[in-house]
């Protein structure tokens, strides 16, 4: 079949060239329309439910809401992990599903489960399901500020929600827009608790009157002779005056005329007093707006659309309001990453061209080989588009990895055609050019196709990788395989056609012998090979010893999951002591921002504290998350700047953790926590969990290899407990619900209605004057209405006591959980985690029912390494089987497989001289190297076998050396082009987008270096030993 393809191509040469020209034009257009993202889809299907019950304590939130919801969801089809957390008045339940679960089906499952228990939850429970978004979905952070406070915090927040949020949500591809900071506007009704009893007005009277006042209705239609008019009845209050004129009672119980709300209350517009979130920008207070995208949306295109919309919004803002759109953009990292890898492809192609020209010393041959690169890239892009793949660092990385190998088939084919044309020209009876080209291509066709099949077999098991490592590396393997297959197609079709047009006219065809460079290499190789043949056993023994030493060296290296990224920004988390209030914590956050801005490389800072409405990533009010954008063209390394950040933020009583936005999100996918190392303590008793966490925290803080050590802020904080005595309440005729509502209104306010204003609803909050209740004694004086309308002091029917209670509660898989988290100070993450695990098991005694799990990169690295090792063995078995099927000889298959450990030896040497750390990317590189390494041996063995078939005797040493010399040029050229193709990745391994590819490039480049040298020596020696 493949011979027919070559024959067809040469028969219809013009058609082949026109077809490739069409593909190039169509492919360029296709690439311009393809989606671009930072990574392949890492969004594990999940459903998040947010729960709000004003003022409910964490303990009640857990027992009354979260546990019933967990019980309903637990065991649902596809659920793999269940998180929940409870804070004051706020709860969260998150269900994670299998990677292959359809997210819409997952949402339907959760909806059905929750609807079954909705009636059993507290009456005022508000449950909201968050929009579908990606874990990498936060595409932009923008901020709204008012220099010199020309605009009030209330107006600033209104502008953010009314003007900006609405417009941004309308942009196609936006999933959610969360706003934090500023002040939320309220209509507050401050009841006069002295005047009310004098006029005979009860709390219930006020509530009922206000609830009944907010009604609009219809009177049908007013008909005229030829038309009709709609009749509307407007009863809803429109402003403060309307509220003041709301009638509370027809007449007071003392015989007074009708009483209005304005007589018993002070009504005003004021900020929400109990807010749980704050924001800061560059050390000043402001409003922070986070924009998240929908899954499978092109981040760069969406960011461009958002930039356009924000530019328009800027023109509509009032004077004194500043909108900054460049606080954080994920597209910046994506664009840098894609540009860096694209430039690596271009630079690699130029270097490959230089190598080819140096060996061939003719422009036409170089042009034939180089044509493969754009044709292959375009064909691969078209296949991507057809199957809906995006352009990202992994798909581009697969092509970058294959770049040097893309031209291998064309080099082998063109070099053989060139050689046969040269021989034909020197012949007394030259054959037709097309016949020579066809036969020359046919000679190497088997080796070309089979080597591509082997490389594909090596990568094939990688598609069985599960979890996040599968999501990251499977697209890399796919793009590598597709590009190699496409390059083979080009080598079988376009390369013979171009060779038939360009090579016959090359003047060098008339010259005898090789170029000066090839002659020099052949001379040196021949002397070395003859020496090794003379001492063949010693040579093999030396190489074997080197492999054994290399294996020992490999197992001594440090281990990590993924190499660190260089995102051009930092995420700094600062934890103040638990129990710190919003105002004090905000002051600390502003100090931290100003300290960060004093670092020369820092451009801007954006701080979020607490939580935004409908934001699943909620923080305690004592915790700040600061996005730090770095300036362009910084000179110091990321590690140096990170050390400076720790130094600047060394504030007593605070804990600082420094990471990066995308890295944090990957950590969250792995463990559910934004940290590299997570120790999870599970058990039913909070006191035991806290004590255990403190012990583990102390162990971790003493470890110099860990940074940012902090435990969950689940601690006992002061609480005021108002415990009703039901016997006394019954004696005085006090009902629980009205009494609880009165206390809630007095101390925190109660939302009883809403005011519609400019298409937005604002809460109408009923409250007492908070200055009336500054102490326990005044709280005991809160007036409670009895069923008879009399008043009784709260202290008469309830005890006001001070207790300790949880500030928040976290749960995982239906069990209470407390975590201690940290980041790693160096890259040997597995060694650090294993040592910590041993310390905990030896030094921490766990009570019955309590257990510890270590999660994070360490756990994922171990599981992924084990899986990849098993899949690697599977790859080698497939390759071994394919070699046997092709050569029909276990002997030859074994000889070729022996080249793998020698190739890996080079990879180990590369790791030793670069990082001395093995990541998942390194292991992937080792497996890829195995397939590429066998390629050289196949070219030699295939030639030996063809020569062996032409004679009855075994090949002599001189014949083996001569045949090896014949294949020396294409072997060295293919190896060098592959190695040179990696040079741009090797020179800038820390550049954005290249971080994951750098370990792969190191392994393959160094491995090819050693395996090329060794294959040109060992393969001939082994064949001589074992030939039949």
Coordinates of C-alpha atoms in Angstrom, one line a residue, residues 157-617:
X157 CA -20.2 49.4 45.1
X158 CA -23.4 50.4 43.3
X159 CA -21.4 51.4 40.2
X160 CA -19.6 48.1 40.3
X161 CA -22.8 46.0 40.5
X162 CA -25.2 48.1 38.5
X163 CA -23.0 49.4 35.6
X164 CA -20.0 47.2 35.4
X165 CA -21.2 43.7 36.5
X166 CA -24.3 43.8 34.3
X167 CA -22.3 44.8 31.2
X168 CA -19.6 42.2 31.7
X169 CA -22.0 39.4 32.3
X170 CA -23.5 40.2 28.9
X171 CA -20.2 39.5 27.2
X172 CA -20.4 36.1 25.5
X173 CA -18.3 33.5 27.3
X174 CA -18.4 35.1 30.8
X175 CA -19.6 32.7 33.5
X176 CA -19.7 34.9 36.6
X177 CA -18.6 38.3 37.8
X178 CA -18.0 38.5 41.6
X179 CA -17.8 41.8 43.4
X180 CA -16.1 42.4 46.7
X181 CA -15.3 45.6 48.6
X182 CA -17.0 48.9 49.0
X183 CA -20.2 49.1 51.1
X184 CA -23.6 47.5 50.4
X185 CA -26.5 50.0 50.5
X186 CA -29.3 49.3 52.9
X187 CA -32.5 51.1 54.0
X188 CA -32.2 50.8 57.7
X189 CA -35.2 51.3 60.1
X190 CA -33.8 52.0 63.5
X191 CA -36.6 51.4 66.0
X192 CA -37.1 53.6 69.0
X193 CA -37.5 51.0 71.8
X194 CA -38.5 53.6 74.3
X195 CA -41.3 55.2 72.2
X196 CA -42.8 51.9 71.0
X197 CA -44.1 50.7 74.4
X198 CA -45.4 54.2 75.2
X199 CA -47.5 54.1 72.0
X200 CA -48.5 50.5 72.5
X201 CA -46.7 49.3 69.4
X202 CA -45.1 45.8 69.4
X203 CA -42.3 44.5 67.3
X204 CA -44.8 42.2 65.4
X205 CA -46.9 45.2 64.6
X206 CA -44.0 46.8 62.8
X207 CA -43.0 43.6 60.9
X208 CA -46.5 42.9 59.8
X209 CA -47.1 46.5 58.6
X210 CA -43.9 46.8 56.6
X211 CA -44.4 43.4 55.0
X212 CA -48.0 44.3 54.0
X213 CA -47.0 47.7 52.6
X214 CA -44.8 46.5 49.7
X215 CA -47.6 45.5 47.3
X216 CA -48.2 46.5 43.7
X217 CA -51.4 45.3 42.0
X218 CA -53.7 45.7 39.0
X219 CA -57.1 47.0 38.5
X220 CA -57.7 45.5 35.1
X221 CA -58.4 47.8 32.2
X222 CA -60.2 51.1 31.8
X223 CA -62.2 50.9 28.6
X224 CA -63.0 53.8 26.3
X225 CA -64.9 53.9 23.0
X226 CA -61.9 52.9 20.9
X227 CA -59.3 51.8 23.3
X228 CA -58.2 50.6 26.8
X229 CA -55.8 51.6 29.5
X230 CA -54.1 49.3 32.0
X231 CA -54.9 50.1 35.6
X232 CA -51.9 49.8 38.0
X233 CA -52.0 50.1 41.8
X234 CA -48.7 51.2 43.2
X235 CA -48.4 50.4 46.9
X236 CA -44.7 49.5 47.2
X237 CA -42.7 52.3 48.9
X238 CA -40.5 54.3 46.6
X239 CA -38.3 56.2 49.0
X240 CA -37.6 57.0 52.7
X241 CA -40.7 59.3 52.9
X242 CA -42.9 56.5 51.8
X243 CA -41.5 54.3 54.5
X244 CA -42.0 56.9 57.1
X245 CA -45.7 57.2 56.2
X246 CA -46.3 53.5 56.5
X247 CA -49.1 53.0 59.0
X248 CA -48.2 50.7 61.8
X249 CA -51.5 50.9 63.8
X250 CA -54.9 52.4 63.1
X251 CA -54.7 53.9 66.6
X252 CA -52.5 53.4 69.6
X253 CA -53.6 51.3 72.5
X254 CA -53.8 54.5 74.5
X255 CA -56.5 55.9 72.2
X256 CA -54.1 57.9 70.1
X257 CA -54.7 58.5 66.3
X258 CA -53.0 56.3 63.6
X259 CA -49.3 55.8 64.1
X260 CA -46.8 55.8 61.3
X261 CA -43.4 54.2 61.1
X262 CA -41.7 57.7 61.1
X263 CA -43.1 58.2 64.7
X264 CA -41.3 55.2 66.1
X265 CA -38.2 54.8 64.0
X266 CA -35.4 56.7 62.4
X267 CA -35.1 55.7 58.7
X268 CA -31.9 56.2 56.8
X269 CA -29.7 54.9 54.0
X270 CA -26.5 53.4 55.5
X271 CA -23.9 50.7 54.7
X272 CA -24.5 47.1 55.7
X273 CA -22.9 46.9 59.2
X274 CA -22.1 43.2 59.2
X275 CA -20.2 42.8 55.9
X276 CA -17.9 39.9 55.6
X277 CA -15.7 41.0 52.8
X278 CA -13.3 43.8 51.9
X279 CA -11.0 44.7 49.0
X280 CA -7.9 46.8 48.5
X281 CA -5.9 48.0 45.5
X282 CA -2.3 49.2 45.8
X283 CA -2.8 49.8 49.5
X284 CA -6.0 51.8 49.2
X285 CA -9.6 50.6 49.7
X286 CA -11.7 49.9 46.6
X287 CA -13.8 47.4 44.9
X288 CA -12.3 44.2 43.3
X289 CA -14.2 42.6 40.4
X290 CA -13.3 39.0 39.5
X291 CA -14.4 37.7 36.0
X292 CA -14.6 34.0 35.3
X293 CA -15.1 32.3 32.0
X294 CA -17.3 29.4 30.9
X295 CA -15.6 26.1 30.2
X296 CA -14.0 25.6 26.7
X297 CA -13.9 29.3 25.9
X298 CA -10.9 30.9 24.3
X299 CA -9.3 33.0 27.0
X300 CA -7.4 35.3 24.7
X301 CA -10.5 36.1 22.6
X302 CA -12.6 36.6 25.7
X303 CA -10.1 38.9 27.3
X304 CA -10.0 41.0 24.1
X305 CA -13.8 41.3 24.2
X306 CA -13.7 42.2 27.9
X307 CA -11.0 44.8 27.3
X308 CA -13.2 46.4 24.6
X309 CA -16.2 46.5 26.9
X310 CA -14.2 47.9 29.8
X311 CA -12.8 50.6 27.6
X312 CA -16.3 51.6 26.8
X313 CA -17.4 51.4 30.4
X314 CA -14.6 53.8 31.4
X315 CA -16.1 56.5 29.3
X316 CA -19.5 56.2 31.2
X317 CA -18.2 56.3 34.7
X318 CA -18.8 59.4 36.9
X319 CA -16.0 61.9 37.5
X320 CA -13.7 60.7 40.3
X321 CA -14.0 57.0 39.6
X322 CA -11.1 55.0 38.1
X323 CA -11.4 51.6 36.5
X324 CA -8.2 49.6 36.2
X325 CA -8.3 46.6 33.9
X326 CA -4.8 45.3 34.1
X327 CA -4.6 44.0 37.7
X328 CA -4.5 40.4 36.6
X329 CA -4.9 38.8 33.2
X330 CA -4.6 35.1 32.7
X331 CA -4.2 35.8 29.0
X332 CA -0.9 37.5 29.7
X333 CA 0.6 34.2 30.8
X334 CA -1.1 32.3 28.0
X335 CA 0.2 34.7 25.3
X336 CA 3.7 34.7 26.8
X337 CA 3.7 30.9 26.9
X338 CA 2.4 30.4 23.4
X339 CA 4.8 33.0 22.0
X340 CA 7.7 31.4 23.8
X341 CA 6.9 28.0 22.5
X342 CA 6.2 29.3 19.0
X343 CA 9.5 31.1 19.0
X344 CA 11.2 27.9 20.1
X345 CA 9.6 26.2 17.1
X346 CA 10.9 28.8 14.8
X347 CA 14.4 29.0 16.3
X348 CA 14.5 25.2 16.4
X349 CA 13.6 25.0 12.7
X350 CA 16.3 27.5 11.8
X351 CA 18.9 25.5 13.8
X352 CA 17.7 22.3 12.1
X353 CA 18.2 24.0 8.7
X354 CA 21.7 24.9 9.6
X355 CA 22.6 21.3 10.6
X356 CA 21.1 19.9 7.5
X357 CA 22.9 22.3 5.2
X358 CA 26.2 21.7 7.0
X359 CA 25.9 18.0 6.2
X360 CA 24.5 18.2 2.7
X361 CA 26.2 21.4 1.6
X362 CA 23.4 22.1 -0.9
X363 CA 20.4 24.4 -0.7
X364 CA 18.0 22.1 -2.6
X365 CA 18.4 19.2 -0.3
X366 CA 18.0 21.5 2.7
X367 CA 14.8 23.0 1.2
X368 CA 13.3 19.6 0.6
X369 CA 13.8 18.5 4.2
X370 CA 12.7 21.8 5.7
X371 CA 9.5 21.8 3.7
X372 CA 8.4 19.0 5.9
X373 CA 8.2 21.2 9.0
X374 CA 5.5 23.8 7.9
X375 CA 3.6 21.1 6.0
X376 CA 3.5 18.9 9.1
X377 CA 2.6 21.7 11.4
X378 CA -0.3 22.8 9.2
X379 CA -1.6 19.2 8.8
X380 CA -1.4 18.7 12.5
X381 CA -3.3 21.9 13.2
X382 CA -6.1 20.9 10.7
X383 CA -6.5 17.6 12.5
X384 CA -6.7 19.5 15.8
X385 CA -9.4 21.7 14.4
X386 CA -11.4 18.8 13.1
X387 CA -11.4 17.0 16.5
X388 CA -12.0 20.2 18.5
X389 CA -8.6 20.4 20.2
X390 CA -7.2 23.8 21.3
X391 CA -3.8 25.3 21.0
X392 CA -2.1 25.3 24.4
X393 CA 1.2 24.8 26.0
X394 CA 0.9 21.0 25.9
X395 CA -0.2 20.6 22.3
X396 CA 2.4 23.0 21.2
X397 CA 4.9 21.3 23.5
X398 CA 4.2 18.0 21.8
X399 CA 5.0 19.5 18.4
X400 CA 8.1 21.3 19.9
X401 CA 9.3 17.9 21.3
X402 CA 8.8 16.3 17.9
X403 CA 10.3 19.2 15.9
X404 CA 13.8 17.6 15.4
X405 CA 12.2 14.2 14.7
X406 CA 9.8 15.6 12.1
X407 CA 12.5 15.9 9.5
X408 CA 14.0 12.5 10.3
X409 CA 11.9 10.6 7.8
X410 CA 12.5 13.2 5.1
X411 CA 16.3 13.2 5.8
X412 CA 16.5 9.4 5.5
X413 CA 14.4 9.5 2.3
X414 CA 16.1 12.4 0.7
X415 CA 19.6 11.3 1.6
X416 CA 18.9 7.8 0.1
X417 CA 17.4 9.4 -3.1
X418 CA 20.4 11.7 -3.3
X419 CA 22.8 8.8 -3.0
X420 CA 21.0 6.7 -5.6
X421 CA 20.8 9.6 -8.0
X422 CA 24.5 10.1 -7.6
X423 CA 25.2 6.4 -8.3
X424 CA 22.8 6.5 -11.3
X425 CA 24.6 9.5 -12.8
X426 CA 27.9 7.7 -12.5
X427 CA 26.4 4.6 -14.1
X428 CA 27.1 3.7 -17.7
X429 CA 23.4 2.9 -18.2
X430 CA 21.5 5.5 -16.2
X431 CA 17.9 4.7 -15.5
X432 CA 14.9 7.2 -15.6
X433 CA 15.0 9.8 -12.8
X434 CA 11.5 8.9 -11.5
X435 CA 12.3 5.2 -11.4
X436 CA 15.5 5.9 -9.4
X437 CA 13.5 8.1 -7.0
X438 CA 10.8 5.5 -6.6
X439 CA 13.2 2.7 -5.8
X440 CA 15.3 4.8 -3.5
X441 CA 12.2 5.8 -1.5
X442 CA 11.0 2.2 -1.5
X443 CA 14.3 1.0 0.0
X444 CA 13.9 3.1 3.2
X445 CA 10.1 3.0 3.3
X446 CA 9.9 0.1 5.8
X447 CA 12.3 1.7 8.2
X448 CA 10.5 5.1 8.0
X449 CA 7.1 3.7 8.6
X450 CA 8.1 1.2 11.3
X451 CA 10.0 3.8 13.3
X452 CA 7.0 6.0 13.3
X453 CA 4.8 3.1 14.4
X454 CA 7.2 2.4 17.3
X455 CA 7.2 6.0 18.5
X456 CA 3.4 5.9 18.4
X457 CA 3.3 2.6 20.4
X458 CA 5.6 4.2 23.0
X459 CA 3.1 7.0 23.6
X460 CA -0.1 5.0 23.2
X461 CA -0.4 3.9 26.8
X462 CA 0.0 7.5 27.9
X463 CA -3.7 7.9 26.9
X464 CA -4.6 5.6 29.8
X465 CA -3.3 8.1 32.3
X466 CA -5.9 9.2 34.8
X467 CA -6.3 12.3 36.9
X468 CA -4.7 15.7 36.3
X469 CA -1.5 14.1 35.0
X470 CA -3.6 12.5 32.2
X471 CA -5.3 15.8 31.5
X472 CA -1.9 17.6 31.2
X473 CA 0.2 15.0 29.3
X474 CA -2.3 13.1 27.1
X475 CA -2.6 16.1 24.7
X476 CA 1.2 16.3 24.6
X477 CA 1.4 12.7 23.6
X478 CA -1.4 13.1 21.1
X479 CA 0.2 16.1 19.4
X480 CA 3.5 14.3 19.3
X481 CA 2.0 11.2 17.6
X482 CA -0.1 13.2 15.2
X483 CA 2.8 15.4 14.1
X484 CA 5.0 12.3 13.6
X485 CA 2.3 10.6 11.5
X486 CA 1.9 13.7 9.5
X487 CA 5.6 14.0 8.9
X488 CA 5.7 10.4 7.7
X489 CA 2.8 11.2 5.3
X490 CA 4.8 14.1 4.0
X491 CA 8.0 12.0 3.6
X492 CA 6.1 9.4 1.6
X493 CA 4.4 11.9 -0.7
X494 CA 5.9 15.4 -1.0
X495 CA 9.6 14.5 -0.3
X496 CA 9.9 12.1 -3.3
X497 CA 8.1 14.6 -5.5
X498 CA 10.3 17.6 -4.5
X499 CA 13.4 15.4 -4.8
X500 CA 12.5 14.4 -8.3
X501 CA 12.3 18.1 -9.3
X502 CA 15.2 19.5 -7.4
X503 CA 17.9 16.9 -6.8
X504 CA 18.7 15.8 -10.4
X505 CA 19.9 19.4 -11.2
X506 CA 22.3 19.5 -8.2
X507 CA 25.9 19.9 -9.4
X508 CA 27.2 17.8 -6.5
X509 CA 25.7 14.7 -8.1
X510 CA 28.7 14.6 -10.4
X511 CA 31.2 14.8 -7.6
X512 CA 32.7 11.7 -6.0
X513 CA 32.7 11.0 -2.3
X514 CA 31.2 12.8 0.7
X515 CA 31.5 16.3 2.0
X516 CA 34.6 17.2 4.1
X517 CA 32.5 17.1 7.3
X518 CA 31.1 13.7 6.6
X519 CA 34.5 12.3 5.6
X520 CA 36.0 13.5 8.9
X521 CA 33.2 12.0 11.0
X522 CA 33.4 8.7 9.1
X523 CA 37.1 8.5 9.5
X524 CA 36.9 9.1 13.3
X525 CA 34.0 6.7 13.6
X526 CA 35.8 3.9 11.7
X527 CA 38.9 4.1 13.9
X528 CA 36.8 4.1 17.1
X529 CA 34.6 1.2 15.9
X530 CA 37.5 -1.0 14.9
X531 CA 39.1 -0.3 18.3
X532 CA 35.8 -1.3 20.0
X533 CA 35.5 -4.4 17.9
X534 CA 39.0 -5.4 19.1
X535 CA 37.9 -5.0 22.7
X536 CA 34.2 -5.8 22.2
X537 CA 33.6 -7.5 25.6
X538 CA 35.4 -4.7 27.5
X539 CA 33.4 -2.1 25.6
X540 CA 30.1 -3.8 26.4
X541 CA 31.1 -4.2 30.1
X542 CA 32.0 -0.6 30.4
X543 CA 28.8 0.6 29.0
X544 CA 26.8 -1.8 31.2
X545 CA 28.6 -0.5 34.3
X546 CA 27.7 3.0 33.3
X547 CA 24.0 2.1 32.9
X548 CA 24.0 0.5 36.4
X549 CA 25.6 3.6 37.9
X550 CA 23.1 5.8 36.0
X551 CA 20.2 3.8 37.6
X552 CA 21.6 4.3 41.0
X553 CA 22.0 8.0 40.3
X554 CA 18.4 8.2 39.1
X555 CA 17.0 6.8 42.3
X556 CA 19.0 9.3 44.4
X557 CA 17.4 12.3 42.7
X558 CA 14.7 14.4 44.3
X559 CA 11.1 14.0 43.1
X560 CA 8.3 16.4 42.4
X561 CA 5.0 16.4 40.6
X562 CA 5.5 19.3 38.2
X563 CA 8.3 21.8 37.8
X564 CA 7.6 25.3 39.1
X565 CA 5.9 27.7 36.7
X566 CA 6.9 31.3 35.9
X567 CA 3.6 33.1 35.6
X568 CA 4.8 36.7 36.0
X569 CA 2.7 37.2 39.1
X570 CA 2.4 36.0 42.7
X571 CA -0.6 35.0 44.9
X572 CA 0.2 36.0 48.5
X573 CA -2.0 34.7 51.3
X574 CA -1.7 36.4 54.7
X575 CA -3.5 35.0 57.7
X576 CA -4.1 37.2 60.7
X577 CA -4.9 35.5 64.1
X578 CA -8.3 33.9 64.1
X579 CA -10.9 36.2 65.7
X580 CA -9.4 39.3 64.2
X581 CA -12.3 41.5 63.0
X582 CA -12.7 42.9 59.5
X583 CA -11.5 46.4 60.3
X584 CA -8.3 45.4 62.0
X585 CA -7.6 42.7 59.4
X586 CA -8.1 45.2 56.7
X587 CA -5.6 47.5 58.3
X588 CA -3.0 44.7 58.3
X589 CA -3.8 44.0 54.6
X590 CA -3.2 47.6 53.6
X591 CA 0.2 47.6 55.4
X592 CA 1.0 44.4 53.5
X593 CA 0.1 45.9 50.2
X594 CA 2.3 48.9 50.7
X595 CA 5.2 46.6 51.8
X596 CA 4.8 44.6 48.6
X597 CA 4.7 47.8 46.5
X598 CA 8.1 48.7 47.9
X599 CA 9.6 45.8 46.1
X600 CA 11.1 47.2 42.8
X601 CA 9.7 44.4 40.6
X602 CA 6.1 44.8 41.9
X603 CA 3.8 46.7 39.5
X604 CA 0.4 46.5 41.2
X605 CA -1.4 44.6 44.0
X606 CA -5.1 43.6 44.4
X607 CA -6.3 42.3 47.8
X608 CA -9.4 40.3 48.5
X609 CA -10.5 39.7 52.1
X610 CA -13.4 37.5 53.2
X611 CA -15.8 36.6 50.4
X612 CA -17.9 38.0 47.6
X613 CA -21.5 37.2 47.0
X614 CA -22.0 33.8 45.3
X615 CA -18.2 33.2 45.4
X616 CA -17.3 29.6 46.3
X617 CA -13.8 30.6 47.1

